[in-house]
């Protein structure tokens, strides 16, 4: 039978392609999908107000949301990357297990005590990632460990955390965001971690694809273009629509400095693609 969410989906199809939906749908139903034009209307209004010098528009324009901005930081909150710390609950469980099974030698090594590379080598078999995955971004030893341990759950944890942080702190998606310097530092930290790992983060790639159409080409310019250079190779249609088209609109209307910066970023992107492809070919050849 007809279910409410299916009716909402069919009504959305009927709105854009009425010839495709021939059945009769109820006139009143719960709204399941937000207005897709919301971010663009808010962006246009924000640009108009900014150019006219009027009061800023406090309206979110991020990833399909158009509600008034309501996010307020706590009085002592800052955009900080957490320090490395072990999951205390897991440590307690390990201690209990070690008391019961005295012959077990795989006790977890606390990441707070990890200081040197020899320590990492000696304890790599009993090391556990920190309870807050964001702390690996500023810890070279944990980044080394991340390179060695190819665990999908590790990348998923980092993906969810990083995606949430980028979404909440993006300075050009909310007009006159007062935390631009903090966001610049955060993007720079992500870029350094990508250079260390020699690969881009999927959360960062998704963030760039979704926010480049809203980017003015000025806010956090150098940091954004550096992150662009680590976008992984994908199909040409995706790269063209999500990367080249938004940059082209800014490229043809910006200064010579911006044009050179974009070309430099794309040159680095091509170099990273070639390096990654050479490594893949070498691995296939050796196998």
XYZ file of C-alpha atoms in Angstrom:
287
model
C 0.000 0.000 0.000
C 0.879 3.645 -0.211
C 3.227 4.725 2.546
C 3.764 8.322 3.600
C 7.436 8.531 2.672
C 6.786 6.923 -0.714
C 3.983 9.410 -1.351
C 6.376 12.234 -0.493
C 8.947 10.874 -2.946
C 6.346 10.513 -5.698
C 5.100 14.044 -5.058
C 8.662 15.297 -5.494
C 8.916 13.452 -8.818
C 5.566 14.860 -9.854
C 6.740 18.375 -9.050
C 9.691 18.193 -11.441
C 8.455 15.575 -13.959
C 4.639 15.499 -13.808
C 4.408 13.340 -16.903
C 6.211 10.528 -15.107
C 3.671 10.208 -12.266
C 0.155 9.355 -13.407
C -1.449 8.337 -10.115
C -3.422 10.720 -7.928
C -1.653 11.840 -4.761
C -3.252 13.392 -1.660
C -3.169 17.168 -1.511
C -1.930 17.384 2.066
C 0.987 15.316 3.313
C 3.967 15.649 5.571
C 6.976 17.428 4.051
C 9.925 15.038 3.833
C 12.218 16.989 1.490
C 13.502 20.500 1.966
C 13.431 23.080 -0.801
C 16.464 22.433 -3.019
C 16.677 26.111 -3.982
C 17.070 27.244 -0.375
C 20.893 27.492 -0.289
C 21.017 29.425 -3.572
C 18.374 31.918 -2.538
C 20.153 32.468 0.752
C 23.518 32.839 -1.005
C 22.157 35.416 -3.469
C 20.526 37.395 -0.668
C 23.746 37.316 1.350
C 25.803 38.626 -1.579
C 23.290 41.408 -2.207
C 23.342 42.495 1.413
C 27.119 42.301 1.557
C 27.469 44.502 -1.547
C 24.880 46.992 -0.307
C 26.558 47.255 3.095
C 23.452 46.344 5.055
C 23.258 44.151 8.122
C 24.542 40.601 7.536
C 22.138 37.772 6.922
C 22.300 35.173 9.676
C 21.113 32.305 7.570
C 22.685 28.926 7.021
C 23.495 28.060 3.435
C 25.084 24.665 3.823
C 24.291 21.477 1.937
C 20.604 21.939 1.306
C 19.591 23.727 4.519
C 17.985 27.134 4.558
C 16.846 27.532 8.147
C 18.039 30.541 10.173
C 21.385 29.979 11.804
C 20.930 28.820 15.380
C 24.327 27.310 16.163
C 25.959 29.168 19.031
C 29.199 28.175 20.631
C 29.401 27.666 24.338
C 31.138 30.442 26.231
C 34.366 28.431 26.474
C 34.127 26.450 23.225
C 36.792 26.659 20.514
C 37.585 24.817 17.316
C 40.293 22.556 18.711
C 41.584 19.171 17.653
C 41.367 16.766 20.626
C 44.462 15.411 22.289
C 45.313 11.724 21.990
C 43.723 9.727 24.769
C 42.925 6.065 25.227
C 39.397 4.818 25.625
C 39.271 4.469 29.422
C 36.442 1.948 29.368
C 38.404 -0.348 27.083
C 41.457 -0.055 29.324
C 39.431 -1.089 32.361
C 38.050 -4.069 30.456
C 41.566 -5.056 29.401
C 42.791 -4.878 32.996
C 39.949 -7.100 34.166
C 40.665 -9.590 31.411
C 44.358 -9.609 32.270
C 43.516 -10.468 35.876
C 41.284 -13.335 34.796
C 43.587 -14.592 32.048
C 47.050 -14.115 33.499
C 48.683 -15.755 30.501
C 47.458 -13.027 28.129
C 50.209 -10.598 27.086
C 48.255 -8.422 24.638
C 47.531 -5.597 27.063
C 46.691 -2.370 25.287
C 49.442 0.258 25.180
C 48.047 3.740 26.092
C 48.490 6.262 23.282
C 49.259 8.976 25.847
C 52.578 7.225 26.533
C 53.514 6.987 22.845
C 56.425 9.366 22.370
C 58.989 7.905 19.961
C 59.087 5.844 16.786
C 60.868 2.901 18.522
C 57.984 2.828 21.013
C 55.574 2.563 18.102
C 57.526 -0.362 16.625
C 57.729 -2.202 19.951
C 54.030 -1.797 20.791
C 52.431 -1.798 17.353
C 50.779 -5.171 18.027
C 48.991 -3.900 21.167
C 48.294 -0.276 20.266
C 44.766 1.061 20.120
C 43.588 4.184 18.325
C 42.460 7.026 20.605
C 38.866 7.476 21.665
C 38.710 10.718 19.631
C 39.947 9.988 16.108
C 40.532 13.649 15.306
C 43.652 13.590 17.474
C 45.536 11.524 14.869
C 45.729 14.598 12.596
C 48.394 16.211 14.768
C 50.213 13.040 15.835
C 52.805 11.774 13.288
C 53.225 8.466 15.147
C 49.508 7.715 14.961
C 49.519 8.714 11.286
C 52.313 6.158 10.751
C 50.182 3.604 12.564
C 47.175 4.562 10.455
C 49.242 3.854 7.332
C 50.202 0.419 8.659
C 46.791 -0.690 9.917
C 44.382 -0.730 6.981
C 41.177 -0.914 8.992
C 38.036 0.471 7.349
C 36.477 1.371 10.706
C 39.374 3.751 11.398
C 38.723 5.718 8.225
C 34.980 5.692 8.894
C 35.466 7.160 12.366
C 37.696 9.892 10.966
C 35.287 10.463 8.062
C 32.288 11.102 10.319
C 34.198 13.323 12.733
C 35.926 15.387 10.052
C 32.775 15.748 7.951
C 30.847 17.066 10.940
C 33.595 19.539 11.890
C 33.931 20.864 8.343
C 30.185 21.277 8.009
C 29.751 23.135 11.293
C 32.790 25.417 10.978
C 32.778 26.345 7.273
C 33.173 30.135 7.274
C 31.851 30.912 3.786
C 28.601 29.015 4.272
C 27.502 31.383 7.043
C 27.760 35.143 6.534
C 30.317 36.942 8.718
C 31.430 33.880 10.653
C 33.830 35.244 13.335
C 35.968 32.099 13.497
C 37.760 32.317 10.138
C 41.291 32.090 11.563
C 40.413 28.951 13.530
C 38.898 27.372 10.430
C 41.997 28.282 8.397
C 44.185 26.546 10.970
C 41.916 23.486 10.888
C 42.120 23.242 7.079
C 45.901 23.639 7.247
C 46.114 20.772 9.757
C 44.059 18.540 7.459
C 46.309 19.443 4.521
C 49.482 18.568 6.459
C 47.988 15.214 7.452
C 47.115 14.499 3.809
C 50.677 15.333 2.754
C 51.977 12.985 5.446
C 49.695 10.133 4.363
C 50.139 10.974 0.651
C 46.388 10.656 0.102
C 43.311 12.809 0.529
C 40.523 12.276 3.048
C 37.141 11.306 1.619
C 35.350 13.666 4.024
C 37.472 16.543 2.780
C 36.779 15.636 -0.851
C 33.038 15.532 -0.188
C 33.216 18.855 1.642
C 35.008 20.546 -1.271
C 32.611 19.195 -3.879
C 29.579 20.434 -1.951
C 30.898 23.842 -0.920
C 32.976 25.009 -3.894
C 29.798 26.283 -5.670
C 29.221 28.560 -2.637
C 32.860 29.639 -2.277
C 33.729 33.254 -3.114
C 37.342 32.471 -4.024
C 38.638 34.718 -1.257
C 37.864 33.116 2.118
C 40.624 30.653 3.139
C 41.900 30.752 -0.450
C 45.327 29.162 -0.025
C 44.017 26.459 2.333
C 41.145 25.493 0.022
C 43.345 25.312 -3.068
C 45.868 23.172 -1.202
C 43.123 20.725 -0.252
C 41.992 20.655 -3.891
C 45.402 19.257 -4.838
C 44.663 16.061 -2.866
C 41.291 15.173 -4.396
C 41.538 11.522 -5.540
C 41.239 10.598 -9.185
C 37.690 9.817 -10.299
C 35.584 9.934 -13.451
C 35.952 12.976 -15.704
C 32.243 13.826 -15.465
C 32.447 14.046 -11.662
C 35.654 16.071 -11.732
C 34.237 18.453 -14.317
C 30.904 19.121 -12.619
C 32.104 19.177 -9.006
C 35.571 20.724 -9.374
C 36.304 22.366 -12.724
C 32.978 24.118 -13.272
C 32.876 25.918 -9.887
C 36.546 26.912 -10.215
C 36.034 28.079 -13.814
C 33.327 30.537 -12.762
C 35.746 32.111 -10.299
C 38.745 31.782 -12.626
C 37.338 33.950 -15.413
C 36.187 36.724 -13.076
C 39.158 36.927 -10.688
C 42.602 38.487 -10.555
C 45.784 37.197 -12.147
C 46.991 36.067 -8.714
C 43.922 33.882 -8.241
C 44.298 32.431 -11.743
C 47.920 31.504 -11.027
C 46.945 30.000 -7.673
C 44.305 27.799 -9.317
C 46.740 26.646 -12.017
C 49.351 25.835 -9.366
C 46.790 23.829 -7.394
C 45.705 21.875 -10.463
C 49.360 21.210 -11.327
C 49.880 19.743 -7.848
C 46.672 17.737 -8.278
C 47.983 16.228 -11.526
C 51.346 15.457 -9.910
C 49.645 13.666 -7.009
C 47.512 11.672 -9.434
C 50.603 10.596 -11.385
C 52.486 9.613 -8.219
C 49.525 7.586 -6.979
C 49.187 5.874 -10.359
C 52.908 5.003 -10.447
C 52.680 3.435 -6.982
C 49.636 1.405 -8.027
C 51.389 0.181 -11.176
C 54.473 -0.788 -9.135
C 52.330 -2.748 -6.677
C 50.568 -4.603 -9.496
C 53.895 -5.336 -11.197
C 55.491 -6.658 -8.008
C 52.486 -8.877 -7.265
